[in-house]
Coordinates of C-alpha atoms in Angstrom, one line a residue:
Chain A
X1 CA 0.1 0.0 -0.2
X2 CA 2.7 2.4 1.1
X3 CA 4.8 1.4 -1.8
X4 CA 1.8 2.1 -4.4
X5 CA 1.5 5.4 -2.5
X6 CA 4.9 6.3 -3.2
X7 CA 4.7 5.1 -6.9
X8 CA 2.0 7.5 -7.8
X9 CA 3.3 10.2 -5.8
X10 CA 6.7 9.8 -7.8
X11 CA 5.3 8.8 -11.0
X12 CA 5.2 12.1 -12.8
X13 CA 9.0 12.7 -11.3
X14 CA 9.8 9.6 -13.3
X15 CA 8.3 10.2 -16.7
X16 CA 9.9 13.6 -16.3
X17 CA 13.2 11.9 -15.5
X18 CA 12.9 9.9 -18.6
X19 CA 12.0 12.7 -21.1
X20 CA 15.0 14.1 -19.7
X21 CA 17.1 11.3 -20.4
X22 CA 15.6 11.0 -23.7
X23 CA 17.1 14.8 -24.7
X24 CA 20.4 13.7 -23.5
X25 CA 20.6 10.4 -25.6
X26 CA 21.8 12.4 -28.6
X27 CA 24.1 14.5 -26.6
X28 CA 25.6 11.0 -25.5
X29 CA 26.0 10.2 -29.6
X30 CA 27.5 13.3 -30.2
X31 CA 30.1 13.0 -27.3
X32 CA 30.8 9.3 -28.2
X33 CA 31.4 9.9 -31.9
X34 CA 33.9 12.9 -31.1
X35 CA 36.4 10.1 -30.2
X36 CA 35.4 7.9 -32.7
X37 CA 37.7 6.2 -35.6
X38 CA 35.3 5.5 -38.1
X39 CA 36.1 2.3 -40.3
X40 CA 35.9 3.7 -43.5
X41 CA 34.7 7.4 -44.4
X42 CA 31.6 6.7 -45.1
X43 CA 30.6 4.9 -42.1
X44 CA 29.2 6.4 -39.6
X45 CA 28.9 4.2 -37.0
X46 CA 31.4 3.6 -34.0
X47 CA 34.4 1.9 -34.7
X48 CA 37.4 2.3 -32.6
X49 CA 38.2 5.0 -29.5
X50 CA 41.0 7.7 -30.7
X51 CA 42.0 11.1 -29.4
X52 CA 42.9 12.2 -33.1
X53 CA 39.6 14.3 -33.7
X54 CA 40.1 16.5 -30.8
X55 CA 43.8 16.8 -31.5
X56 CA 42.6 17.5 -35.1
X57 CA 39.5 19.6 -35.1
X58 CA 40.5 21.6 -38.2
X59 CA 41.7 18.5 -39.8
X60 CA 39.1 18.2 -42.5
X61 CA 39.1 21.3 -45.1
X62 CA 36.8 24.1 -44.6
X63 CA 35.7 23.2 -41.0
X64 CA 37.4 25.9 -39.0
X65 CA 37.3 28.4 -41.4
X66 CA 33.2 28.2 -41.5
X67 CA 33.6 28.1 -37.4
X68 CA 35.3 31.5 -37.9
X69 CA 32.6 33.0 -40.3
X70 CA 29.8 31.7 -37.8
X71 CA 31.5 33.4 -34.6
X72 CA 32.4 36.5 -36.8
X73 CA 28.5 36.7 -37.9
X74 CA 27.5 35.4 -34.6
X75 CA 29.4 38.8 -32.7
X76 CA 28.4 41.2 -35.1
X77 CA 24.3 40.1 -35.1
X78 CA 24.7 40.0 -31.7
X79 CA 26.1 43.7 -31.4
X80 CA 23.7 45.0 -34.2
X81 CA 20.2 43.1 -32.6
X82 CA 21.6 43.9 -29.1
X83 CA 21.9 47.7 -29.9
X84 CA 18.7 48.0 -32.0
X85 CA 16.6 45.9 -29.4
X86 CA 17.5 47.4 -26.6
X87 CA 16.4 50.9 -27.8
X88 CA 13.3 49.4 -29.0
X89 CA 12.7 47.7 -25.6
X90 CA 12.9 51.1 -24.1
X91 CA 10.7 53.0 -25.9
X92 CA 7.7 50.3 -25.7
X93 CA 8.0 50.3 -22.1
X94 CA 9.1 53.5 -20.8
X95 CA 7.3 55.9 -23.6
X96 CA 3.4 56.2 -24.2
X97 CA 2.9 56.8 -28.0
X98 CA 0.7 56.5 -30.5
X99 CA 1.2 53.4 -32.9
X100 CA 2.7 51.1 -29.6
X101 CA 0.5 48.5 -30.8
X102 CA 1.6 48.6 -34.3
X103 CA 5.3 48.3 -33.3
X104 CA 4.0 45.4 -30.7
X105 CA 2.6 43.5 -33.5
X106 CA 5.8 44.3 -36.1
X107 CA 8.0 42.5 -33.0
X108 CA 5.9 40.0 -32.7
X109 CA 5.6 38.7 -36.4
X110 CA 8.8 37.8 -36.9
X111 CA 8.8 35.3 -34.0
X112 CA 5.7 33.7 -35.4
X113 CA 7.0 33.4 -39.0
X114 CA 8.2 30.1 -40.0
X115 CA 12.3 30.4 -40.8
X116 CA 11.4 29.5 -44.4
X117 CA 9.3 32.1 -45.4
X118 CA 11.5 34.5 -44.2
X119 CA 14.7 33.2 -45.4
X120 CA 12.6 32.8 -49.1
X121 CA 11.1 36.3 -48.9
X122 CA 14.5 38.0 -47.9
X123 CA 16.2 36.2 -51.1
X124 CA 13.2 37.2 -53.0
X125 CA 14.2 40.8 -52.1
X126 CA 17.7 40.5 -52.8
X127 CA 16.8 39.1 -56.2
X128 CA 14.6 41.2 -57.1
X129 CA 16.8 44.3 -56.2
X130 CA 19.8 42.9 -58.5
X131 CA 22.0 41.8 -55.7
X132 CA 21.4 38.0 -56.3
X133 CA 25.2 38.2 -57.1
X134 CA 26.2 39.7 -53.5
X135 CA 24.5 37.0 -51.7
X136 CA 27.5 36.4 -48.7
X137 CA 28.5 37.2 -45.4
X138 CA 26.6 40.7 -45.5
X139 CA 23.4 39.4 -46.5
X140 CA 23.7 36.4 -43.7
X141 CA 24.3 39.4 -41.3
X142 CA 21.5 41.6 -42.2
X143 CA 19.2 38.3 -41.7
X144 CA 20.8 37.2 -38.9
X145 CA 20.0 40.9 -36.8
X146 CA 16.6 40.9 -38.2
X147 CA 15.5 37.9 -36.7
X148 CA 17.6 38.4 -33.7
X149 CA 16.2 41.5 -33.0
X150 CA 12.5 40.4 -31.7
X151 CA 14.0 38.2 -29.0
X152 CA 16.0 40.8 -27.9
X153 CA 13.3 42.9 -27.4
X154 CA 11.4 40.4 -25.5
X155 CA 13.8 39.6 -23.1
X156 CA 14.9 43.2 -22.5
X157 CA 11.4 44.3 -22.2
X158 CA 10.7 41.4 -19.8
X159 CA 13.6 42.5 -17.2
X160 CA 12.3 45.9 -18.1
X161 CA 8.8 45.8 -16.7
X162 CA 9.8 43.7 -13.9
X163 CA 12.0 46.7 -12.5
X164 CA 10.7 49.1 -9.9
X165 CA 10.3 52.8 -11.7
X166 CA 9.9 54.3 -8.3
X167 CA 14.1 53.6 -7.9
X168 CA 14.2 56.3 -10.8
X169 CA 11.9 58.3 -9.3
X170 CA 13.7 58.1 -5.5
X171 CA 17.4 59.0 -7.5
X172 CA 15.7 61.9 -9.0
X173 CA 14.2 63.0 -5.7
X174 CA 17.8 62.9 -4.5
X175 CA 19.1 65.6 -6.9
X176 CA 20.2 63.2 -9.4
X177 CA 20.0 64.4 -13.2
X178 CA 18.1 62.2 -15.6
X179 CA 20.7 60.9 -17.3
X180 CA 22.8 60.2 -13.7
X181 CA 19.8 58.2 -12.8
X182 CA 20.0 56.4 -16.1
X183 CA 23.2 55.3 -16.0
X184 CA 23.5 54.5 -12.0
X185 CA 20.2 53.2 -11.4
X186 CA 18.3 52.3 -14.2
X187 CA 21.2 50.8 -16.8
X188 CA 22.5 48.6 -13.9
X189 CA 19.3 47.0 -13.2
X190 CA 18.5 46.3 -16.8
X191 CA 21.9 45.2 -17.8
X192 CA 21.6 41.4 -16.4
X193 CA 18.6 41.6 -19.2
X194 CA 20.8 42.9 -21.8
X195 CA 23.4 40.5 -21.2
X196 CA 20.6 37.4 -21.4
X197 CA 19.3 39.2 -24.6
X198 CA 23.0 39.1 -26.4
X199 CA 23.6 35.6 -25.4
X200 CA 20.6 34.2 -26.9
X201 CA 21.3 36.4 -30.0
X202 CA 24.5 34.8 -30.4
X203 CA 23.0 31.5 -29.9
X204 CA 20.0 32.2 -32.1
X205 CA 22.6 33.5 -35.0
X206 CA 25.6 30.9 -34.1
X207 CA 22.8 28.0 -34.8
X208 CA 20.6 29.5 -37.8
X209 CA 20.6 27.3 -40.3
X210 CA 17.3 27.8 -42.6
X211 CA 17.3 31.6 -43.2
X212 CA 21.4 31.2 -43.4
X213 CA 20.7 28.6 -46.2
X214 CA 18.6 30.9 -48.6
X215 CA 20.8 33.8 -48.3
X216 CA 24.8 32.6 -48.2
X217 CA 25.9 32.3 -51.4
X218 CA 29.3 30.9 -51.4
X219 CA 29.5 32.0 -47.9
X220 CA 29.8 28.8 -45.5
X221 CA 28.9 28.8 -42.0
X222 CA 29.6 26.1 -39.6
X223 CA 25.6 24.8 -40.0
X224 CA 26.2 25.3 -43.6
X225 CA 29.1 23.2 -43.3
X226 CA 27.5 20.6 -41.4
X227 CA 24.8 20.4 -44.4
X228 CA 27.4 20.0 -46.8
X229 CA 29.1 17.6 -45.4
X230 CA 25.9 15.4 -44.3
X231 CA 25.3 15.2 -48.2
X232 CA 29.1 13.1 -48.8
X233 CA 30.6 12.0 -45.8
X234 CA 30.4 13.0 -42.1
X235 CA 34.0 14.3 -40.7
X236 CA 34.2 13.0 -36.7
X237 CA 35.1 16.8 -36.1
X238 CA 31.8 18.0 -35.9
X239 CA 31.0 16.2 -33.3
X240 CA 34.1 17.9 -31.7
X241 CA 32.6 21.1 -32.4
X242 CA 29.4 19.9 -31.3
X243 CA 31.0 19.0 -27.5
X244 CA 32.9 21.8 -27.3
X245 CA 29.6 24.2 -28.1
X246 CA 27.8 22.0 -25.3
X247 CA 30.6 22.2 -22.6
X248 CA 30.9 26.0 -23.0
X249 CA 27.4 26.8 -22.8
X250 CA 26.6 24.6 -19.9
X251 CA 29.9 26.4 -18.5
X252 CA 28.3 29.7 -18.9
X253 CA 25.0 28.9 -17.5
X254 CA 26.4 27.6 -14.5
X255 CA 28.6 29.9 -13.7
X256 CA 26.0 33.0 -14.5
X257 CA 23.5 30.9 -11.7
X258 CA 26.6 30.7 -9.5
X259 CA 27.0 34.3 -9.6
X260 CA 23.4 35.2 -9.4
X261 CA 23.8 33.1 -6.4
X262 CA 26.4 34.7 -4.4
X263 CA 24.7 38.3 -5.5
X264 CA 21.6 36.9 -3.9
X265 CA 23.4 35.8 -0.8
X266 CA 25.4 39.5 -0.1
X267 CA 21.9 41.0 -0.7
Chain B
X1 CA 7.4 64.5 -13.9
X2 CA 9.7 65.9 -11.4
X3 CA 9.8 69.2 -9.6
X4 CA 12.7 70.1 -11.5
X5 CA 12.1 69.6 -14.9
X6 CA 10.3 73.1 -15.8
X7 CA 8.4 72.0 -19.0
X8 CA 4.6 72.4 -19.9
X9 CA 3.0 69.2 -20.3
X10 CA 2.1 69.5 -23.8
X11 CA 5.8 70.1 -24.5
X12 CA 6.6 67.3 -22.3
X13 CA 4.1 65.0 -24.2
X14 CA 5.9 66.0 -27.6
X15 CA 9.3 65.6 -26.5
X16 CA 8.6 62.1 -24.8
X17 CA 6.8 61.2 -28.1
X18 CA 9.8 62.4 -30.2
X19 CA 12.3 60.2 -27.7
X20 CA 9.9 57.1 -28.5
X21 CA 10.3 57.7 -32.1
X22 CA 14.2 58.2 -32.2
X23 CA 14.7 54.8 -29.5
X24 CA 12.3 52.7 -32.2
X25 CA 13.4 53.9 -35.5
X26 CA 16.4 52.2 -36.1
X27 CA 15.2 48.7 -35.3
X28 CA 11.9 49.7 -36.7
X29 CA 13.6 50.3 -39.9
X30 CA 15.6 47.4 -40.0
X31 CA 12.2 45.0 -39.5
X32 CA 10.2 46.7 -41.9
X33 CA 13.0 46.8 -44.5
X34 CA 14.0 43.2 -44.1
X35 CA 11.0 41.7 -42.7
X36 CA 7.8 43.5 -44.2
X37 CA 9.4 44.9 -47.4
X38 CA 10.3 40.9 -48.2
X39 CA 7.1 39.6 -47.7
X40 CA 5.6 42.2 -50.1
X41 CA 8.6 40.9 -52.5
X42 CA 7.6 37.2 -52.0
X43 CA 4.0 37.9 -52.9
X44 CA 5.1 39.7 -56.3
X45 CA 7.5 37.0 -56.9
X46 CA 5.2 34.3 -56.5
X47 CA 3.0 36.4 -59.3
X48 CA 5.9 36.4 -61.8
X49 CA 6.1 34.8 -65.3
X50 CA 7.1 31.4 -64.7
X51 CA 8.8 30.7 -67.7
X52 CA 11.3 33.9 -66.4
X53 CA 14.7 32.5 -65.7
X54 CA 17.6 34.3 -63.8
X55 CA 19.7 35.3 -66.4
X56 CA 16.6 36.8 -68.3
X57 CA 15.0 38.2 -65.6
X58 CA 11.1 38.0 -64.6
X59 CA 8.0 39.8 -65.5
X60 CA 5.2 40.6 -63.8
X61 CA 2.3 38.9 -65.4
X62 CA -0.1 38.4 -62.1
X63 CA 0.6 34.9 -63.1
X64 CA -2.0 33.3 -60.0
X65 CA -2.1 30.2 -61.5
X66 CA 1.5 29.5 -60.0
X67 CA -0.5 29.3 -56.9
X68 CA -2.8 26.5 -58.8
X69 CA 0.1 24.8 -59.9
X70 CA 2.4 24.9 -57.3
X71 CA -0.2 23.7 -54.7
X72 CA -1.3 20.8 -57.4
X73 CA 2.0 19.4 -58.2
X74 CA 3.1 19.2 -54.5
X75 CA -0.4 18.3 -52.5
X76 CA 1.9 15.5 -51.1
X77 CA 4.7 18.0 -49.5
X78 CA 2.1 20.2 -48.4
X79 CA -0.6 17.6 -46.4
X80 CA 3.0 15.9 -45.0
X81 CA 4.3 18.9 -43.6
X82 CA 1.5 20.1 -41.9
X83 CA 0.7 16.6 -40.8
X84 CA 3.7 15.7 -39.6
X85 CA 3.8 19.2 -37.5
X86 CA 0.7 18.1 -36.3
X87 CA 1.5 14.8 -34.8
X88 CA 5.3 15.9 -33.3
X89 CA 3.5 18.9 -31.7
X90 CA 1.0 16.3 -30.2
X91 CA 4.0 14.0 -29.1
X92 CA 5.6 17.2 -27.5
X93 CA 2.7 17.9 -25.7
X94 CA 2.2 14.6 -24.5
X95 CA 5.7 14.5 -23.1
X96 CA 6.4 17.4 -22.6
X97 CA 3.6 18.5 -20.1
X98 CA 4.7 15.7 -17.3
X99 CA 8.2 17.3 -17.8
X100 CA 7.2 20.8 -17.4
X101 CA 4.5 19.7 -14.3
X102 CA 7.6 17.9 -12.2
X103 CA 9.6 20.8 -12.5
X104 CA 6.9 23.2 -11.4
X105 CA 5.5 21.0 -8.7
X106 CA 7.6 18.2 -7.5
X107 CA 11.3 19.3 -8.4
X108 CA 11.6 21.5 -5.0
X109 CA 15.0 22.8 -4.8
X110 CA 16.3 20.8 -8.1
X111 CA 13.6 23.6 -10.2
X112 CA 16.7 25.5 -11.6
X113 CA 18.9 22.7 -12.1
X114 CA 15.9 21.0 -14.0
X115 CA 15.2 24.0 -16.1
X116 CA 19.0 24.0 -17.3
X117 CA 19.0 20.2 -17.7
X118 CA 15.9 20.7 -20.3
X119 CA 17.5 23.4 -22.5
X120 CA 21.1 22.1 -22.4
X121 CA 21.1 19.5 -24.8
X122 CA 20.1 22.4 -27.6
X123 CA 23.4 24.3 -27.3
X124 CA 24.6 21.8 -29.5
X125 CA 24.4 22.7 -33.1
X126 CA 20.7 21.5 -34.7
X127 CA 22.3 19.8 -37.4
X128 CA 24.6 18.0 -35.6
X129 CA 22.0 16.9 -32.7
X130 CA 19.7 15.5 -35.8
X131 CA 22.9 13.6 -37.3
X132 CA 22.9 12.0 -33.9
X133 CA 19.5 10.6 -34.5
X134 CA 20.5 9.6 -37.7
X135 CA 22.9 7.2 -36.4
X136 CA 20.2 6.1 -33.2
X137 CA 17.7 5.6 -35.5
X138 CA 20.4 3.7 -38.1
X139 CA 19.3 0.3 -39.6
X140 CA 21.6 -2.0 -37.5
X141 CA 21.1 0.5 -34.2
X142 CA 19.9 -0.3 -30.7
X143 CA 16.3 1.2 -31.5
X144 CA 15.5 -0.4 -34.5
X145 CA 16.6 -3.8 -33.2
X146 CA 14.3 -3.4 -29.7
X147 CA 11.1 -2.5 -32.4
X148 CA 12.1 -5.6 -34.5
X149 CA 12.1 -7.4 -31.1
X150 CA 9.0 -6.1 -30.0
X151 CA 7.3 -6.8 -33.4
X152 CA 6.7 -2.7 -34.0
X153 CA 9.1 -2.8 -37.1
X154 CA 8.9 -6.0 -40.0
X155 CA 12.3 -8.1 -39.8
X156 CA 13.4 -6.5 -43.2
X157 CA 11.9 -2.8 -42.1
X158 CA 13.6 0.1 -41.0
X159 CA 12.9 3.6 -39.4
X160 CA 15.7 5.5 -40.9
X161 CA 14.0 7.5 -44.2
X162 CA 10.7 7.2 -42.5
X163 CA 8.1 9.4 -41.8
X164 CA 8.6 7.9 -38.4
X165 CA 12.3 9.2 -37.7
X166 CA 10.9 12.8 -39.6
X167 CA 8.6 13.1 -37.0
X168 CA 10.8 12.0 -34.0
X169 CA 13.5 14.6 -35.2
X170 CA 10.7 16.9 -35.1
X171 CA 9.7 16.0 -31.9
X172 CA 13.0 16.3 -30.4
X173 CA 14.3 19.3 -31.7
X174 CA 11.3 21.6 -30.7
X175 CA 10.9 20.0 -27.8
X176 CA 12.0 22.6 -25.6
X177 CA 9.4 25.6 -27.2
X178 CA 6.7 23.1 -25.9
X179 CA 8.1 22.7 -22.5
X180 CA 9.5 25.9 -21.4
X181 CA 5.8 27.8 -22.0
X182 CA 4.3 24.9 -20.2
X183 CA 6.2 25.4 -17.3
X184 CA 5.9 29.7 -17.0
X185 CA 1.8 28.8 -16.8
X186 CA 2.0 26.0 -14.5
X187 CA 4.3 28.0 -12.3
X188 CA 2.0 30.9 -12.1
X189 CA -0.4 28.6 -10.4
X190 CA -1.7 29.0 -7.1
X191 CA -1.1 25.9 -5.1
X192 CA -4.1 26.8 -2.8
X193 CA -6.7 26.3 -5.5
X194 CA -5.5 22.6 -6.2
X195 CA -6.0 22.3 -2.6
X196 CA -8.9 23.6 -2.4
X197 CA -10.2 21.1 -4.9
X198 CA -9.2 18.3 -2.9
X199 CA -10.4 19.5 0.3
X200 CA -13.9 19.7 -1.5
X201 CA -13.7 16.0 -2.3
X202 CA -12.1 16.1 -5.8
X203 CA -9.6 13.3 -6.4
X204 CA -6.4 14.0 -7.2
X205 CA -7.2 13.2 -11.2
X206 CA -10.4 15.2 -11.1
X207 CA -8.2 18.1 -9.4
X208 CA -6.1 17.6 -12.2
X209 CA -8.8 17.9 -15.0
X210 CA -10.8 20.7 -13.4
X211 CA -8.4 23.0 -12.1
X212 CA -4.6 22.2 -13.1
X213 CA -5.6 21.5 -16.5
X214 CA -7.8 24.7 -17.3
X215 CA -5.3 26.8 -15.6
X216 CA -2.7 25.8 -17.6
X217 CA -4.2 26.2 -21.2
X218 CA -2.6 29.5 -21.9
X219 CA 0.8 27.6 -21.9
X220 CA -0.6 24.9 -24.0
X221 CA -2.0 27.5 -26.4
X222 CA 1.8 29.5 -26.7
X223 CA 3.6 25.5 -26.5
X224 CA 1.5 24.2 -29.1
X225 CA 2.4 27.3 -31.3
X226 CA 5.5 27.7 -30.8
X227 CA 6.1 23.9 -31.7
X228 CA 3.9 23.6 -34.6
X229 CA 4.7 26.6 -36.7
X230 CA 8.6 26.1 -36.9
X231 CA 8.1 22.3 -37.5
X232 CA 5.8 22.9 -40.5
X233 CA 8.2 24.7 -42.3
X234 CA 11.4 22.7 -41.1
X235 CA 13.0 20.9 -44.3
X236 CA 16.5 19.7 -42.1
X237 CA 14.7 16.8 -40.3
X238 CA 13.0 15.5 -43.6
X239 CA 16.3 15.8 -45.5
X240 CA 18.3 14.0 -42.8
X241 CA 16.3 11.7 -41.5
X242 CA 14.2 11.2 -44.5
X243 CA 14.0 10.2 -48.1
X244 CA 12.3 11.0 -51.2
X245 CA 8.9 9.8 -49.8
X246 CA 8.9 12.3 -46.7
X247 CA 9.6 15.4 -48.4
X248 CA 8.2 18.6 -46.4
X249 CA 6.9 21.7 -47.7
X250 CA 9.6 23.2 -46.4
X251 CA 12.2 20.7 -48.6
X252 CA 10.1 21.8 -51.6
X253 CA 10.5 25.7 -51.3
X254 CA 14.0 25.1 -50.3
X255 CA 14.8 23.2 -53.1
X256 CA 12.9 25.1 -55.8
X257 CA 14.5 28.4 -54.8
X258 CA 17.9 26.4 -55.2
X259 CA 17.2 25.8 -58.6
X260 CA 15.8 29.4 -59.5
X261 CA 12.3 28.6 -59.8
X262 CA 11.4 31.4 -57.5
X263 CA 7.8 32.0 -58.9
X264 CA 6.5 28.4 -57.6
X265 CA 8.5 28.7 -54.5
X266 CA 7.5 32.0 -53.4
X267 CA 4.1 30.9 -54.2
X268 CA 4.4 27.8 -52.0
X269 CA 6.2 30.1 -49.5
X270 CA 2.9 32.2 -49.6
X271 CA 0.6 29.5 -49.4
X272 CA 2.6 28.0 -46.2
X273 CA 2.2 31.2 -44.5
X274 CA -1.4 32.0 -45.4
X275 CA -2.3 28.5 -44.1
X276 CA -0.5 29.0 -40.6
X277 CA -2.1 32.4 -40.6
X278 CA -5.5 30.8 -41.1
X279 CA -4.7 27.7 -38.7
X280 CA -3.4 29.6 -35.9
X281 CA -6.5 32.2 -36.1
X282 CA -9.0 29.5 -35.8
X283 CA -7.0 27.4 -33.1
X284 CA -6.7 30.5 -30.9
X285 CA -10.6 31.4 -31.2
X286 CA -11.6 27.8 -30.4
X287 CA -9.3 28.0 -27.3
X288 CA -10.9 31.1 -26.1
X289 CA -7.5 33.0 -25.7
X290 CA -6.5 36.1 -27.3
X291 CA -4.0 37.4 -24.8
X292 CA -1.3 35.6 -26.1
X293 CA -1.0 38.3 -29.2

C-alpha cells in the first residue's frame, strides 16, 4: 500500500526524468562520436576509440574557416541586434505613444513566422533588387540581425517591466539628473537582461541554418558546413565542435547561476 | 514629472513622443526593410511569369495560376508538412507536459537545475544533434533492434528514411519550445486552488482535470504554437532523417529556390504562410484566448 502511494507520488517525476534522459541521448552520441575512429570514410558508426579528432579539430578542409565565419557573423549580429533591440525595448516600456500596438505587432510577427518564409522572402527581395550576385557574409548578417532583434526586445522588455520605476524617481528626488539616474540606477538593473538577450542572440545566430541557407551565396557558416558534409561523408570533427559548444554553453549557464546565487546571498 | 523639470505638459508630451520614435526608429526600420518589405516582394515574386529565369529576368504577369500549379504539383509535401508537424506537436505536448509539471510542482530545490537540463541538450548545433538521431535510428542500431523484437517494425523494415524518423526528429528538436511555456504557466498556478479542490473531495485526477489543466491552457496554447509553426516549415529533419517519400513543404520551397524556380517557390511560401495564419487564428479562437497576442 505504502509502496503504491510512493510510486504514484513519484510517477510524474519518473516520467519527467525519462524525458530528460531522452533529450540527452543524442548528446551522448555526439560526445561518443567525437572519440570515434570510423572504419571507413562513409561509415557513420562507432568503430574504435581515438583522440585524433580532438587533437586535430581543423583537419577536415573548411571546417574551421566555417567556424570563424559563424563566430564573426554571430558577434556582429549580436552587437547589432542587442543595440537596436534594447533601444526598442526602452521605448516600448517607458514611453506612451501612438502606434505602440503596431510596433508590438511588428516585433511579434518575425517570431511567429516560419523560418523558411523569412529566408525565402529575403532572398526574393535580394534577387529582385539585383543583389543576387552579392549574396554572402553581409546578406547573412542582415538576416541574422533581423530575426534576433525580436528576441532581444522581448528579453530586455521583460527585465524592464519587472523593474520598480520608483527607484528611478527616488534617485531623481535625491537630485540625480535624468542621465545620472539612468546610468547609475536603471542601466545597472537592466544590464543582466541585456546580457542574456545578447547571449540568446548569439546562440540563435550561431545555430541558424534555414534562413542562412537562403541568403548565404558562397559563404559557408558552421551549420552550412555540416549540411554540406551530411550529403557526402560526415567528418567526426563536427562532433568535437558539437561537444565543445555544449560544454561552453553549460559552463556559461552554471557560471551565471553561481554568480546570481552569490549576489543574492550578499543581499 | 519631477519638480525640477520645467516644461509645460504639452511640450513634455511632444518631447516624449519624439524620444519614443527616436528609440524605435533604427530597429523599426530594420524590421520593415528586411521583414515586411520582403514579405511583399515574396507575394510579388509568386505572381511573376513562371517561364522567366535568373539570367533573363522575370516579368510581372500577375500569374495567379502559379498558386494552382504549385499546390497541385506539391499536394503531398504540403499535406505532409502540416501532418508531420501536427503529430510532432501532439507528441511534444504528451511528453512535455509531465516534464513541465514535475519541474513546476515536484522538483523542489532542483527546479533551476532541471530547467537548465531541459535546455542544455539544445546548446549543441541543431544539425549535429539531428545527425546523431540518424545514428540512433540507423538500420543496425539499438532502437531498430528493440522495435523488431517487439514486432513494431517488420524484420526487413527500417526506421531511418521513414516518416517515423522525421516526426521523431521534429519532436525532439522542438521539445523545449513546448516545455518552457508550459512550465511558465504551470508555475504561476496558485497551489491553494489545487488544495481547495482536494478539500472539496475532488480526487487528484479530478483536481488535475478541472483545476490544473484549465489553468495551464495559456501555456498549452503558446507551447503548441511555438512547436507547430517552426516545425511545419522545417526541412532539416526531413532532409537528414527522411527520404524522397517524406519531403515536407519546406524541402520543396528550399529546393525550388535552389534551382532558381522563384515564382513556384514564392507561391508555395505564401501558401504556407496563409495556411498557418488561418490555422492559428481558428485555433486561438476555439481555445478562447487572445491575450497571447
